[in-house]
Structure formats: C-alpha cells, structure tokens
C-alpha cells in the first residue's frame, strides 16, 4: 500500500536504509539532504507541490520516495529513493518498489498541478534509468560535476570585470540562455525571464549572480549557490567568448571567503569550457543524465481555426410577403 508519510514512519527513517539513492540537484550539493527532516516537514505541511514524501509498505518491504518543488514553478525534482528492512525472497526487489512509488508520485504531482518532474541520475546507473524510462521520463541532456581539488595552477591574477546581477538583467540572461542551450533543452526546461530571479526567502541556500557585458547583450553569466555544505557554480558564456571563461571563474572564486568545498556544473553542450575549468584546479567527480516527465500534453490550435472550421451556420428566418394582385390579374 502506498500512502503519505505518517508519524510511525519517522521511527523507521531513523535507521540506516538498506539501499538508497540521492539524486543530487544544485541545491542538494549546497546542503546535505536529510530524509528524516524532509519527511517531517512533508507530514506537518501536508504533501503538496513544495515537498512530497511517499511510503510503500507491503509484504515486509518498506520503501520511500521524496520530491522537492521549485519555488514559483509548477515543477518538482525527484531527489531521494530508499528501501529499509531485511531483504528476503518474498519481498519485492528494491527497483520494483521504486517503480510503484514513482508511478504514484507522478500521479499525485499531477493532482497538485505539477506540470513537469525532473530527475538527475548517475549516468552509469542503467537499472535506475530503466525504471524512470518505464514510468515515462525522457533524457534531454548530460552534465558533469567538477570539484575544486587544488589551487589555480596557472596562478593568474586576471579577473573578469563582472558586476552584480540586477532586475534589469533578467531578460538579457534569458536571451543568453537561449543562445547557449540547444532547443531540446529549452523545450524540456520551459524557462522564462523570471527563472533568473535571485530572491528566495526562508532558504538554506544563498544565491548570488554576476553578469559580464552590456545590459542588452551579455557575454557571460555566473551563478553561485552557497549552502552549509558547499558552494556550487554554474556558468553561461557566449560560444565566441569562451576564452574569457578562466577569468570569469577566477572572479567567482575570488568572492569566496571560507574553506567549504567548491563545485562547478557544466553541461554536455559546454564541452569547450572543461579545459578552462581543469586549468583552475577543477576535477570531474561525477556525471549525471537529466530526465524530464511532462504530466500535461500541450495542444496547439491556430487562432483562425473557429472561423475556418465547417460547422452549423446561423440562419435567420425571413417572413415572406405576397405582392398584391395587379388589375390585369384581377380580371
């Protein structure tokens, strides 16, 4: 039976899971995910678009699935899957339990008006990817997670003349994103200019961003997420200005004043930036495949369709009048 998390489930979550899979997003890299605390928040606030925790308890098997919403967006990220208890021959496999949980998670998300669900899977985990594929998720890109494992070996001192992001830069950043990201990625993520807003109240993650170039034609965009666990950078830069990537990243590193781990996320269509990141001391530590599932189907109709469709036409009955007979007709 699949149900929402209850108070009795919290005791089981205190134990170490038999098998778990954390699907790291940028936010989860910035702070450690705590399934017990997340489940408690889901139970107190009620499972809805912001956070959702589902539990499957059947034939001695206990499994858990969690999804986190994106602020101001009808979207959720699947972030955690786990199984507890002792494995036996009568107990369904972990992947079978997760399949049923994900199927129910998608149905509940649709009831809460969630239009898209995302998942970032380890690229080498083929079994887990097959489960998501059977549920209806589709891959749209890959990305590399790089960790700053050493100092700037080039020891350069040049910094890009970047400025802090302001409200007037939202549309310019979105325009830069449209230049860098392929159409398939843009269709999967459905972003708009408001996506680049930095304000996020009551969050463990602090957001900062800087831009380079004129207001209406930016050259680069650098975003930093800082949490209790680490700093996470993401970068957008015009293809014809890739030689400035090193200076842009140096500017971002110069803004850090503590010793927390530093990560950089680059997608597969940003391969030309890998060499610049390695020169600064970044080393790849993992590769993910990004998946998306749409819970709604877009329908496109032309504006002129109603006027062109063949259908019933309005008719107005006109009264017939008989002309009075003429003199000859009377005779």
PDB file of C-alpha atoms in Angstrom:
ATOM      1  CA  UNK A   1       0.000   0.000   0.000  1.00  0.00           C
ATOM      2  CA  UNK A   2       1.346   3.396  -0.988  1.00  0.00           C
ATOM      3  CA  UNK A   3       0.493   6.316   1.283  1.00  0.00           C
ATOM      4  CA  UNK A   4       1.828   9.604   2.539  1.00  0.00           C
ATOM      5  CA  UNK A   5       4.337   9.571   5.374  1.00  0.00           C
ATOM      6  CA  UNK A   6       2.972   9.229   8.921  1.00  0.00           C
ATOM      7  CA  UNK A   7       4.357   9.666  12.405  1.00  0.00           C
ATOM      8  CA  UNK A   8       5.057   5.942  12.722  1.00  0.00           C
ATOM      9  CA  UNK A   9       7.264   6.006   9.618  1.00  0.00           C
ATOM     10  CA  UNK A  10       9.639   8.514  11.183  1.00  0.00           C
ATOM     11  CA  UNK A  11      10.953   5.833  13.549  1.00  0.00           C
ATOM     12  CA  UNK A  12      11.920   3.630  10.608  1.00  0.00           C
ATOM     13  CA  UNK A  13      13.632   6.550   8.895  1.00  0.00           C
ATOM     14  CA  UNK A  14      15.965   6.920  11.869  1.00  0.00           C
ATOM     15  CA  UNK A  15      17.585   3.629  10.884  1.00  0.00           C
ATOM     16  CA  UNK A  16      20.191   3.298   8.209  1.00  0.00           C
ATOM     17  CA  UNK A  17      18.491   2.361   4.901  1.00  0.00           C
ATOM     18  CA  UNK A  18      19.308  -0.908   3.230  1.00  0.00           C
ATOM     19  CA  UNK A  19      19.749   0.841  -0.100  1.00  0.00           C
ATOM     20  CA  UNK A  20      19.386   4.497  -1.008  1.00  0.00           C
ATOM     21  CA  UNK A  21      19.925   6.764  -3.983  1.00  0.00           C
ATOM     22  CA  UNK A  22      20.297  10.528  -3.642  1.00  0.00           C
ATOM     23  CA  UNK A  23      19.601  12.351  -6.913  1.00  0.00           C
ATOM     24  CA  UNK A  24      21.731  15.438  -6.460  1.00  0.00           C
ATOM     25  CA  UNK A  25      20.471  18.762  -7.724  1.00  0.00           C
ATOM     26  CA  UNK A  26      22.396  22.027  -7.378  1.00  0.00           C
ATOM     27  CA  UNK A  27      20.545  22.722  -4.145  1.00  0.00           C
ATOM     28  CA  UNK A  28      21.338  19.301  -2.686  1.00  0.00           C
ATOM     29  CA  UNK A  29      25.020  19.811  -3.458  1.00  0.00           C
ATOM     30  CA  UNK A  30      24.925  23.026  -1.426  1.00  0.00           C
ATOM     31  CA  UNK A  31      23.463  21.303   1.660  1.00  0.00           C
ATOM     32  CA  UNK A  32      23.180  17.691   2.810  1.00  0.00           C
ATOM     33  CA  UNK A  33      19.819  16.049   2.290  1.00  0.00           C
ATOM     34  CA  UNK A  34      18.228  14.701   5.486  1.00  0.00           C
ATOM     35  CA  UNK A  35      15.381  12.306   4.608  1.00  0.00           C
ATOM     36  CA  UNK A  36      14.007  12.245   8.166  1.00  0.00           C
ATOM     37  CA  UNK A  37      13.784  16.035   8.452  1.00  0.00           C
ATOM     38  CA  UNK A  38      12.335  16.304   4.939  1.00  0.00           C
ATOM     39  CA  UNK A  39       9.692  13.670   5.757  1.00  0.00           C
ATOM     40  CA  UNK A  40       8.760  15.511   8.956  1.00  0.00           C
ATOM     41  CA  UNK A  41       8.270  18.750   7.004  1.00  0.00           C
ATOM     42  CA  UNK A  42       6.143  16.909   4.440  1.00  0.00           C
ATOM     43  CA  UNK A  43       3.969  15.436   7.187  1.00  0.00           C
ATOM     44  CA  UNK A  44       3.462  18.733   9.034  1.00  0.00           C
ATOM     45  CA  UNK A  45       2.813  20.872   5.960  1.00  0.00           C
ATOM     46  CA  UNK A  46       0.986  18.183   4.003  1.00  0.00           C
ATOM     47  CA  UNK A  47       2.196  16.643   0.778  1.00  0.00           C
ATOM     48  CA  UNK A  48       1.824  19.271  -1.903  1.00  0.00           C
ATOM     49  CA  UNK A  49       3.799  20.977  -4.637  1.00  0.00           C
ATOM     50  CA  UNK A  50       6.638  22.225  -2.392  1.00  0.00           C
ATOM     51  CA  UNK A  51       7.612  18.809  -0.968  1.00  0.00           C
ATOM     52  CA  UNK A  52       6.256  15.301  -1.162  1.00  0.00           C
ATOM     53  CA  UNK A  53       7.139  12.076   0.683  1.00  0.00           C
ATOM     54  CA  UNK A  54       5.502   8.759  -0.185  1.00  0.00           C
ATOM     55  CA  UNK A  55       5.902   5.441   1.614  1.00  0.00           C
ATOM     56  CA  UNK A  56       5.279   1.919   0.330  1.00  0.00           C
ATOM     57  CA  UNK A  57       4.784  -0.775   2.989  1.00  0.00           C
ATOM     58  CA  UNK A  58       3.844  -4.174   1.600  1.00  0.00           C
ATOM     59  CA  UNK A  59       4.787  -7.821   2.377  1.00  0.00           C
ATOM     60  CA  UNK A  60       7.531  -6.783   4.745  1.00  0.00           C
ATOM     61  CA  UNK A  61       9.002  -4.281   2.296  1.00  0.00           C
ATOM     62  CA  UNK A  62       9.386  -0.608   3.143  1.00  0.00           C
ATOM     63  CA  UNK A  63      10.371   1.977   0.530  1.00  0.00           C
ATOM     64  CA  UNK A  64      10.474   5.756   0.399  1.00  0.00           C
ATOM     65  CA  UNK A  65      10.372   8.371  -2.370  1.00  0.00           C
ATOM     66  CA  UNK A  66      10.781  12.133  -1.957  1.00  0.00           C
ATOM     67  CA  UNK A  67      10.344  15.038  -4.364  1.00  0.00           C
ATOM     68  CA  UNK A  68      11.094  18.732  -3.891  1.00  0.00           C
ATOM     69  CA  UNK A  69       9.270  21.572  -5.613  1.00  0.00           C
ATOM     70  CA  UNK A  70      10.807  24.540  -7.372  1.00  0.00           C
ATOM     71  CA  UNK A  71       9.780  27.904  -5.969  1.00  0.00           C
ATOM     72  CA  UNK A  72       7.279  29.702  -8.157  1.00  0.00           C
ATOM     73  CA  UNK A  73       7.290  26.959 -10.805  1.00  0.00           C
ATOM     74  CA  UNK A  74       4.850  24.071 -11.441  1.00  0.00           C
ATOM     75  CA  UNK A  75       7.774  21.630 -11.253  1.00  0.00           C
ATOM     76  CA  UNK A  76       9.315  19.067  -8.908  1.00  0.00           C
ATOM     77  CA  UNK A  77      12.658  17.263  -8.617  1.00  0.00           C
ATOM     78  CA  UNK A  78      12.776  13.627  -7.561  1.00  0.00           C
ATOM     79  CA  UNK A  79      15.610  13.760  -5.020  1.00  0.00           C
ATOM     80  CA  UNK A  80      15.601  10.594  -2.906  1.00  0.00           C
ATOM     81  CA  UNK A  81      14.775   6.884  -3.135  1.00  0.00           C
ATOM     82  CA  UNK A  82      15.423   4.350  -0.372  1.00  0.00           C
ATOM     83  CA  UNK A  83      14.448   0.938   0.980  1.00  0.00           C
ATOM     84  CA  UNK A  84      14.555  -0.272   4.592  1.00  0.00           C
ATOM     85  CA  UNK A  85      14.276  -3.592   6.334  1.00  0.00           C
ATOM     86  CA  UNK A  86      15.691  -7.045   5.693  1.00  0.00           C
ATOM     87  CA  UNK A  87      15.730  -8.382   2.153  1.00  0.00           C
ATOM     88  CA  UNK A  88      14.042 -11.785   1.628  1.00  0.00           C
ATOM     89  CA  UNK A  89      12.788 -13.906  -1.252  1.00  0.00           C
ATOM     90  CA  UNK A  90       9.180 -12.955  -0.537  1.00  0.00           C
ATOM     91  CA  UNK A  91       9.992  -9.256  -0.543  1.00  0.00           C
ATOM     92  CA  UNK A  92       9.821  -7.426  -3.894  1.00  0.00           C
ATOM     93  CA  UNK A  93      13.097  -6.080  -5.216  1.00  0.00           C
ATOM     94  CA  UNK A  94      14.195  -2.541  -4.468  1.00  0.00           C
ATOM     95  CA  UNK A  95      13.705  -1.475  -8.059  1.00  0.00           C
ATOM     96  CA  UNK A  96      10.186  -2.927  -8.148  1.00  0.00           C
ATOM     97  CA  UNK A  97       9.233  -0.957  -5.048  1.00  0.00           C
ATOM     98  CA  UNK A  98      10.708   2.207  -6.502  1.00  0.00           C
ATOM     99  CA  UNK A  99       8.809   1.709  -9.763  1.00  0.00           C
ATOM    100  CA  UNK A 100       5.451   1.648  -7.951  1.00  0.00           C
ATOM    101  CA  UNK A 101       6.445   4.638  -5.818  1.00  0.00           C
ATOM    102  CA  UNK A 102       7.489   6.721  -8.827  1.00  0.00           C
ATOM    103  CA  UNK A 103       4.280   5.861 -10.664  1.00  0.00           C
ATOM    104  CA  UNK A 104       2.212   7.049  -7.693  1.00  0.00           C
ATOM    105  CA  UNK A 105       4.465  10.100  -7.233  1.00  0.00           C
ATOM    106  CA  UNK A 106       3.764  11.240 -10.785  1.00  0.00           C
ATOM    107  CA  UNK A 107       0.023  10.791 -10.306  1.00  0.00           C
ATOM    108  CA  UNK A 108      -0.012  12.773  -7.060  1.00  0.00           C
ATOM    109  CA  UNK A 109       2.125  15.506  -8.609  1.00  0.00           C
ATOM    110  CA  UNK A 110      -0.363  15.898 -11.455  1.00  0.00           C
ATOM    111  CA  UNK A 111      -3.195  16.265  -8.909  1.00  0.00           C
ATOM    112  CA  UNK A 112      -1.260  19.148  -7.335  1.00  0.00           C
ATOM    113  CA  UNK A 113      -0.913  20.899 -10.730  1.00  0.00           C
ATOM    114  CA  UNK A 114       2.746  19.943 -11.180  1.00  0.00           C
ATOM    115  CA  UNK A 115       3.372  20.057 -14.917  1.00  0.00           C
ATOM    116  CA  UNK A 116       6.935  18.694 -15.069  1.00  0.00           C
ATOM    117  CA  UNK A 117       9.045  16.337 -12.956  1.00  0.00           C
ATOM    118  CA  UNK A 118      12.835  16.182 -13.200  1.00  0.00           C
ATOM    119  CA  UNK A 119      15.464  13.704 -12.073  1.00  0.00           C
ATOM    120  CA  UNK A 120      19.279  13.807 -12.207  1.00  0.00           C
ATOM    121  CA  UNK A 121      20.511  10.202 -12.366  1.00  0.00           C
ATOM    122  CA  UNK A 122      24.077   8.914 -12.261  1.00  0.00           C
ATOM    123  CA  UNK A 123      24.866   8.191 -15.900  1.00  0.00           C
ATOM    124  CA  UNK A 124      26.345   4.744 -15.134  1.00  0.00           C
ATOM    125  CA  UNK A 125      23.229   3.535 -13.248  1.00  0.00           C
ATOM    126  CA  UNK A 126      21.406   1.757 -16.103  1.00  0.00           C
ATOM    127  CA  UNK A 127      18.961  -0.165 -13.871  1.00  0.00           C
ATOM    128  CA  UNK A 128      17.690   3.002 -12.228  1.00  0.00           C
ATOM    129  CA  UNK A 129      17.451   4.756 -15.565  1.00  0.00           C
ATOM    130  CA  UNK A 130      15.314   1.907 -16.934  1.00  0.00           C
ATOM    131  CA  UNK A 131      12.845   2.334 -14.069  1.00  0.00           C
ATOM    132  CA  UNK A 132      12.451   6.031 -14.805  1.00  0.00           C
ATOM    133  CA  UNK A 133      12.071   5.275 -18.512  1.00  0.00           C
ATOM    134  CA  UNK A 134       9.225   2.851 -17.820  1.00  0.00           C
ATOM    135  CA  UNK A 135       7.497   5.493 -15.699  1.00  0.00           C
ATOM    136  CA  UNK A 136       7.683   7.956 -18.599  1.00  0.00           C
ATOM    137  CA  UNK A 137      10.828  10.037 -18.035  1.00  0.00           C
ATOM    138  CA  UNK A 138      12.915  11.067 -21.034  1.00  0.00           C
ATOM    139  CA  UNK A 139      16.561  12.180 -21.184  1.00  0.00           C
ATOM    140  CA  UNK A 140      17.323  15.642 -22.570  1.00  0.00           C
ATOM    141  CA  UNK A 141      20.993  16.299 -21.682  1.00  0.00           C
ATOM    142  CA  UNK A 142      24.019  15.245 -19.589  1.00  0.00           C
ATOM    143  CA  UNK A 143      26.091  17.272 -17.163  1.00  0.00           C
ATOM    144  CA  UNK A 144      29.403  16.986 -15.360  1.00  0.00           C
ATOM    145  CA  UNK A 145      30.002  17.802 -11.697  1.00  0.00           C
ATOM    146  CA  UNK A 146      33.520  19.095 -11.080  1.00  0.00           C
ATOM    147  CA  UNK A 147      35.167  19.609  -7.697  1.00  0.00           C
ATOM    148  CA  UNK A 148      37.879  22.164  -6.938  1.00  0.00           C
ATOM    149  CA  UNK A 149      40.631  19.817  -5.787  1.00  0.00           C
ATOM    150  CA  UNK A 150      43.582  22.217  -5.903  1.00  0.00           C
ATOM    151  CA  UNK A 151      44.692  25.820  -6.311  1.00  0.00           C
ATOM    152  CA  UNK A 152      44.806  27.806  -9.517  1.00  0.00           C
ATOM    153  CA  UNK A 153      47.790  26.123 -11.139  1.00  0.00           C
ATOM    154  CA  UNK A 154      48.113  28.902 -13.675  1.00  0.00           C
ATOM    155  CA  UNK A 155      48.394  31.415 -10.811  1.00  0.00           C
ATOM    156  CA  UNK A 156      46.851  34.099 -12.995  1.00  0.00           C
ATOM    157  CA  UNK A 157      45.595  37.300 -11.441  1.00  0.00           C
ATOM    158  CA  UNK A 158      43.242  38.495 -14.178  1.00  0.00           C
ATOM    159  CA  UNK A 159      39.621  38.779 -13.152  1.00  0.00           C
ATOM    160  CA  UNK A 160      36.722  39.455 -15.480  1.00  0.00           C
ATOM    161  CA  UNK A 161      35.118  42.885 -14.882  1.00  0.00           C
ATOM    162  CA  UNK A 162      31.802  41.449 -13.782  1.00  0.00           C
ATOM    163  CA  UNK A 163      29.017  43.243 -11.949  1.00  0.00           C
ATOM    164  CA  UNK A 164      26.290  42.002  -9.645  1.00  0.00           C
ATOM    165  CA  UNK A 165      23.074  40.906 -11.295  1.00  0.00           C
ATOM    166  CA  UNK A 166      20.160  43.317 -11.089  1.00  0.00           C
ATOM    167  CA  UNK A 167      16.489  43.137 -12.046  1.00  0.00           C
ATOM    168  CA  UNK A 168      17.089  44.731 -15.420  1.00  0.00           C
ATOM    169  CA  UNK A 169      19.350  41.804 -16.390  1.00  0.00           C
ATOM    170  CA  UNK A 170      16.687  39.078 -16.273  1.00  0.00           C
ATOM    171  CA  UNK A 171      15.707  39.303 -19.921  1.00  0.00           C
ATOM    172  CA  UNK A 172      19.329  39.617 -21.080  1.00  0.00           C
ATOM    173  CA  UNK A 173      20.283  36.489 -19.106  1.00  0.00           C
ATOM    174  CA  UNK A 174      17.349  34.622 -20.606  1.00  0.00           C
ATOM    175  CA  UNK A 175      18.478  35.743 -24.055  1.00  0.00           C
ATOM    176  CA  UNK A 176      21.989  34.420 -23.334  1.00  0.00           C
ATOM    177  CA  UNK A 177      20.489  31.120 -22.181  1.00  0.00           C
ATOM    178  CA  UNK A 178      18.619  30.882 -25.481  1.00  0.00           C
ATOM    179  CA  UNK A 179      21.900  31.299 -27.366  1.00  0.00           C
ATOM    180  CA  UNK A 180      23.822  28.703 -25.342  1.00  0.00           C
ATOM    181  CA  UNK A 181      21.239  25.958 -24.667  1.00  0.00           C
ATOM    182  CA  UNK A 182      20.005  23.702 -27.513  1.00  0.00           C
ATOM    183  CA  UNK A 183      16.327  23.795 -28.433  1.00  0.00           C
ATOM    184  CA  UNK A 184      15.708  20.352 -26.929  1.00  0.00           C
ATOM    185  CA  UNK A 185      16.964  21.579 -23.549  1.00  0.00           C
ATOM    186  CA  UNK A 186      14.881  24.754 -23.751  1.00  0.00           C
ATOM    187  CA  UNK A 187      11.745  22.756 -24.532  1.00  0.00           C
ATOM    188  CA  UNK A 188      12.381  20.421 -21.598  1.00  0.00           C
ATOM    189  CA  UNK A 189      13.070  23.167 -19.033  1.00  0.00           C
ATOM    190  CA  UNK A 190      10.470  25.726 -20.216  1.00  0.00           C
ATOM    191  CA  UNK A 191      12.262  28.639 -18.568  1.00  0.00           C
ATOM    192  CA  UNK A 192      11.275  32.290 -18.749  1.00  0.00           C
ATOM    193  CA  UNK A 193      12.914  35.545 -17.675  1.00  0.00           C
ATOM    194  CA  UNK A 194      11.587  35.192 -14.106  1.00  0.00           C
ATOM    195  CA  UNK A 195      13.569  31.983 -13.687  1.00  0.00           C
ATOM    196  CA  UNK A 196      16.733  34.023 -13.148  1.00  0.00           C
ATOM    197  CA  UNK A 197      15.371  35.865 -10.115  1.00  0.00           C
ATOM    198  CA  UNK A 198      17.676  35.523  -7.106  1.00  0.00           C
ATOM    199  CA  UNK A 199      15.233  36.288  -4.301  1.00  0.00           C
ATOM    200  CA  UNK A 200      14.296  33.172  -2.315  1.00  0.00           C
ATOM    201  CA  UNK A 201      13.101  33.729   1.270  1.00  0.00           C
ATOM    202  CA  UNK A 202      13.464  31.201   4.099  1.00  0.00           C
ATOM    203  CA  UNK A 203      16.028  29.059   2.301  1.00  0.00           C
ATOM    204  CA  UNK A 204      19.199  27.352   3.473  1.00  0.00           C
ATOM    205  CA  UNK A 205      20.826  28.289   0.181  1.00  0.00           C
ATOM    206  CA  UNK A 206      22.120  31.771  -0.578  1.00  0.00           C
ATOM    207  CA  UNK A 207      22.028  32.799  -4.234  1.00  0.00           C
ATOM    208  CA  UNK A 208      24.383  35.258  -5.897  1.00  0.00           C
ATOM    209  CA  UNK A 209      24.997  36.030  -9.557  1.00  0.00           C
ATOM    210  CA  UNK A 210      27.154  38.266 -11.731  1.00  0.00           C
ATOM    211  CA  UNK A 211      26.998  39.277 -15.379  1.00  0.00           C
ATOM    212  CA  UNK A 212      29.530  40.457 -17.930  1.00  0.00           C
ATOM    213  CA  UNK A 213      28.803  42.718 -20.892  1.00  0.00           C
ATOM    214  CA  UNK A 214      26.255  45.355 -21.932  1.00  0.00           C
ATOM    215  CA  UNK A 215      22.763  45.287 -20.443  1.00  0.00           C
ATOM    216  CA  UNK A 216      21.097  44.125 -23.659  1.00  0.00           C
ATOM    217  CA  UNK A 217      23.832  41.776 -24.943  1.00  0.00           C
ATOM    218  CA  UNK A 218      25.567  39.862 -22.136  1.00  0.00           C
ATOM    219  CA  UNK A 219      28.763  37.916 -22.669  1.00  0.00           C
ATOM    220  CA  UNK A 220      28.709  35.725 -19.535  1.00  0.00           C
ATOM    221  CA  UNK A 221      26.553  34.875 -16.548  1.00  0.00           C
ATOM    222  CA  UNK A 222      27.930  33.275 -13.363  1.00  0.00           C
ATOM    223  CA  UNK A 223      25.652  31.997 -10.582  1.00  0.00           C
ATOM    224  CA  UNK A 224      26.694  30.846  -7.115  1.00  0.00           C
ATOM    225  CA  UNK A 225      24.649  28.769  -4.657  1.00  0.00           C
ATOM    226  CA  UNK A 226      26.133  28.742  -1.166  1.00  0.00           C
ATOM    227  CA  UNK A 227      24.862  26.361   1.492  1.00  0.00           C
ATOM    228  CA  UNK A 228      26.042  24.797   4.737  1.00  0.00           C
ATOM    229  CA  UNK A 229      27.892  22.043   2.869  1.00  0.00           C
ATOM    230  CA  UNK A 230      29.468  23.669  -0.183  1.00  0.00           C
ATOM    231  CA  UNK A 231      29.492  26.311  -2.916  1.00  0.00           C
ATOM    232  CA  UNK A 232      28.091  25.456  -6.360  1.00  0.00           C
ATOM    233  CA  UNK A 233      28.883  27.448  -9.503  1.00  0.00           C
ATOM    234  CA  UNK A 234      27.036  27.348 -12.829  1.00  0.00           C
ATOM    235  CA  UNK A 235      28.085  29.267 -15.909  1.00  0.00           C
ATOM    236  CA  UNK A 236      26.650  30.611 -19.153  1.00  0.00           C
ATOM    237  CA  UNK A 237      29.026  32.153 -21.682  1.00  0.00           C
ATOM    238  CA  UNK A 238      28.694  33.015 -25.349  1.00  0.00           C
ATOM    239  CA  UNK A 239      30.401  30.496 -27.671  1.00  0.00           C
ATOM    240  CA  UNK A 240      32.505  33.256 -29.275  1.00  0.00           C
ATOM    241  CA  UNK A 241      33.788  34.403 -25.830  1.00  0.00           C
ATOM    242  CA  UNK A 242      34.844  31.050 -24.389  1.00  0.00           C
ATOM    243  CA  UNK A 243      38.440  32.312 -23.941  1.00  0.00           C
ATOM    244  CA  UNK A 244      37.113  34.515 -21.113  1.00  0.00           C
ATOM    245  CA  UNK A 245      35.836  31.516 -19.116  1.00  0.00           C
ATOM    246  CA  UNK A 246      39.006  31.329 -16.972  1.00  0.00           C
ATOM    247  CA  UNK A 247      38.769  34.988 -15.943  1.00  0.00           C
ATOM    248  CA  UNK A 248      35.047  34.616 -15.207  1.00  0.00           C
ATOM    249  CA  UNK A 249      35.625  31.609 -12.958  1.00  0.00           C
ATOM    250  CA  UNK A 250      38.539  33.358 -11.229  1.00  0.00           C
ATOM    251  CA  UNK A 251      36.201  36.238 -10.433  1.00  0.00           C
ATOM    252  CA  UNK A 252      33.744  33.819  -8.834  1.00  0.00           C
ATOM    253  CA  UNK A 253      36.409  32.075  -6.779  1.00  0.00           C
ATOM    254  CA  UNK A 254      37.631  35.463  -5.552  1.00  0.00           C
ATOM    255  CA  UNK A 255      34.196  36.049  -3.952  1.00  0.00           C
ATOM    256  CA  UNK A 256      34.600  33.070  -1.591  1.00  0.00           C
ATOM    257  CA  UNK A 257      35.954  33.668   1.893  1.00  0.00           C
ATOM    258  CA  UNK A 258      35.731  30.226   3.540  1.00  0.00           C
ATOM    259  CA  UNK A 259      37.052  26.706   3.050  1.00  0.00           C
ATOM    260  CA  UNK A 260      33.820  24.938   2.118  1.00  0.00           C
ATOM    261  CA  UNK A 261      34.047  22.581  -0.911  1.00  0.00           C
ATOM    262  CA  UNK A 262      33.515  24.197  -4.298  1.00  0.00           C
ATOM    263  CA  UNK A 263      31.692  22.546  -7.210  1.00  0.00           C
ATOM    264  CA  UNK A 264      31.185  23.569 -10.821  1.00  0.00           C
ATOM    265  CA  UNK A 265      28.394  22.198 -13.013  1.00  0.00           C
ATOM    266  CA  UNK A 266      28.905  22.081 -16.787  1.00  0.00           C
ATOM    267  CA  UNK A 267      26.556  20.503 -19.291  1.00  0.00           C
ATOM    268  CA  UNK A 268      27.492  18.420 -22.311  1.00  0.00           C
ATOM    269  CA  UNK A 269      26.946  21.323 -24.709  1.00  0.00           C
ATOM    270  CA  UNK A 270      29.591  23.257 -22.742  1.00  0.00           C
ATOM    271  CA  UNK A 271      32.428  20.852 -23.504  1.00  0.00           C
ATOM    272  CA  UNK A 272      34.688  23.693 -24.632  1.00  0.00           C
ATOM    273  CA  UNK A 273      34.753  25.019 -21.042  1.00  0.00           C
ATOM    274  CA  UNK A 274      36.117  21.820 -19.480  1.00  0.00           C
ATOM    275  CA  UNK A 275      39.731  22.662 -20.277  1.00  0.00           C
ATOM    276  CA  UNK A 276      39.387  26.102 -18.705  1.00  0.00           C
ATOM    277  CA  UNK A 277      37.926  24.549 -15.540  1.00  0.00           C
ATOM    278  CA  UNK A 278      40.741  21.988 -15.294  1.00  0.00           C
ATOM    279  CA  UNK A 279      43.310  24.770 -15.575  1.00  0.00           C
ATOM    280  CA  UNK A 280      41.829  26.293 -12.432  1.00  0.00           C
ATOM    281  CA  UNK A 281      42.067  23.044 -10.465  1.00  0.00           C
ATOM    282  CA  UNK A 282      38.591  21.563 -11.053  1.00  0.00           C
ATOM    283  CA  UNK A 283      38.385  17.789 -11.497  1.00  0.00           C
ATOM    284  CA  UNK A 284      35.337  15.766 -12.629  1.00  0.00           C
ATOM    285  CA  UNK A 285      33.795  13.718  -9.819  1.00  0.00           C
ATOM    286  CA  UNK A 286      30.548  12.572 -11.411  1.00  0.00           C
ATOM    287  CA  UNK A 287      28.343  12.605 -14.488  1.00  0.00           C
ATOM    288  CA  UNK A 288      24.565  12.819 -14.489  1.00  0.00           C
ATOM    289  CA  UNK A 289      21.852  12.350 -17.057  1.00  0.00           C
ATOM    290  CA  UNK A 290      18.950  14.790 -16.745  1.00  0.00           C
ATOM    291  CA  UNK A 291      15.440  13.403 -17.224  1.00  0.00           C
ATOM    292  CA  UNK A 292      12.058  15.073 -17.514  1.00  0.00           C
ATOM    293  CA  UNK A 293       8.466  13.861 -17.446  1.00  0.00           C
ATOM    294  CA  UNK A 294       5.551  16.038 -18.530  1.00  0.00           C
ATOM    295  CA  UNK A 295       2.278  15.484 -16.745  1.00  0.00           C
ATOM    296  CA  UNK A 296       0.331  17.606 -19.260  1.00  0.00           C
ATOM    297  CA  UNK A 297       0.133  17.446 -23.036  1.00  0.00           C
ATOM    298  CA  UNK A 298       0.295  20.811 -24.864  1.00  0.00           C
ATOM    299  CA  UNK A 299      -2.360  21.335 -27.527  1.00  0.00           C
ATOM    300  CA  UNK A 300      -1.742  23.823 -30.299  1.00  0.00           C
ATOM    301  CA  UNK A 301      -4.568  25.314 -32.337  1.00  0.00           C
ATOM    302  CA  UNK A 302      -4.472  28.134 -34.801  1.00  0.00           C
ATOM    303  CA  UNK A 303      -6.254  31.313 -33.829  1.00  0.00           C
ATOM    304  CA  UNK A 304      -8.252  31.237 -37.084  1.00  0.00           C
ATOM    305  CA  UNK A 305      -9.492  27.700 -36.503  1.00  0.00           C
ATOM    306  CA  UNK A 306     -13.004  28.633 -35.290  1.00  0.00           C
ATOM    307  CA  UNK A 307     -13.640  30.747 -38.391  1.00  0.00           C
ATOM    308  CA  UNK A 308     -12.297  28.111 -40.786  1.00  0.00           C
ATOM    309  CA  UNK A 309     -13.998  25.069 -39.314  1.00  0.00           C
ATOM    310  CA  UNK A 310     -17.070  23.741 -41.104  1.00  0.00           C
ATOM    311  CA  UNK A 311     -19.998  23.693 -38.781  1.00  0.00           C
ATOM    312  CA  UNK A 312     -23.536  24.881 -38.284  1.00  0.00           C
ATOM    313  CA  UNK A 313     -24.148  28.351 -39.635  1.00  0.00           C
ATOM    314  CA  UNK A 314     -26.710  30.646 -38.019  1.00  0.00           C
ATOM    315  CA  UNK A 315     -29.834  31.127 -40.048  1.00  0.00           C
ATOM    316  CA  UNK A 316     -32.468  33.790 -39.636  1.00  0.00           C
ATOM    317  CA  UNK A 317     -35.917  33.062 -40.967  1.00  0.00           C
ATOM    318  CA  UNK A 318     -37.281  35.884 -43.146  1.00  0.00           C
ATOM    319  CA  UNK A 319     -41.018  36.398 -43.432  1.00  0.00           C
ATOM    320  CA  UNK A 320     -42.363  36.134 -46.955  1.00  0.00           C
ATOM    321  CA  UNK A 321     -44.706  38.794 -48.223  1.00  0.00           C
ATOM    322  CA  UNK A 322     -47.124  38.208 -51.130  1.00  0.00           C
ATOM    323  CA  UNK A 323     -47.447  41.109 -53.542  1.00  0.00           C
ATOM    324  CA  UNK A 324     -51.000  42.392 -54.019  1.00  0.00           C
ATOM    325  CA  UNK A 325     -52.557  41.289 -57.316  1.00  0.00           C
ATOM    326  CA  UNK A 326     -52.476  43.745 -60.210  1.00  0.00           C
ATOM    327  CA  UNK A 327     -55.529  44.965 -62.078  1.00  0.00           C
ATOM    328  CA  UNK A 328     -54.989  42.555 -65.008  1.00  0.00           C
ATOM    329  CA  UNK A 329     -54.658  39.580 -62.665  1.00  0.00           C
ATOM    330  CA  UNK A 330     -57.972  40.519 -61.000  1.00  0.00           C
ATOM    331  CA  UNK A 331     -59.702  40.484 -64.338  1.00  0.00           C
TER     332      UNK A 331
END
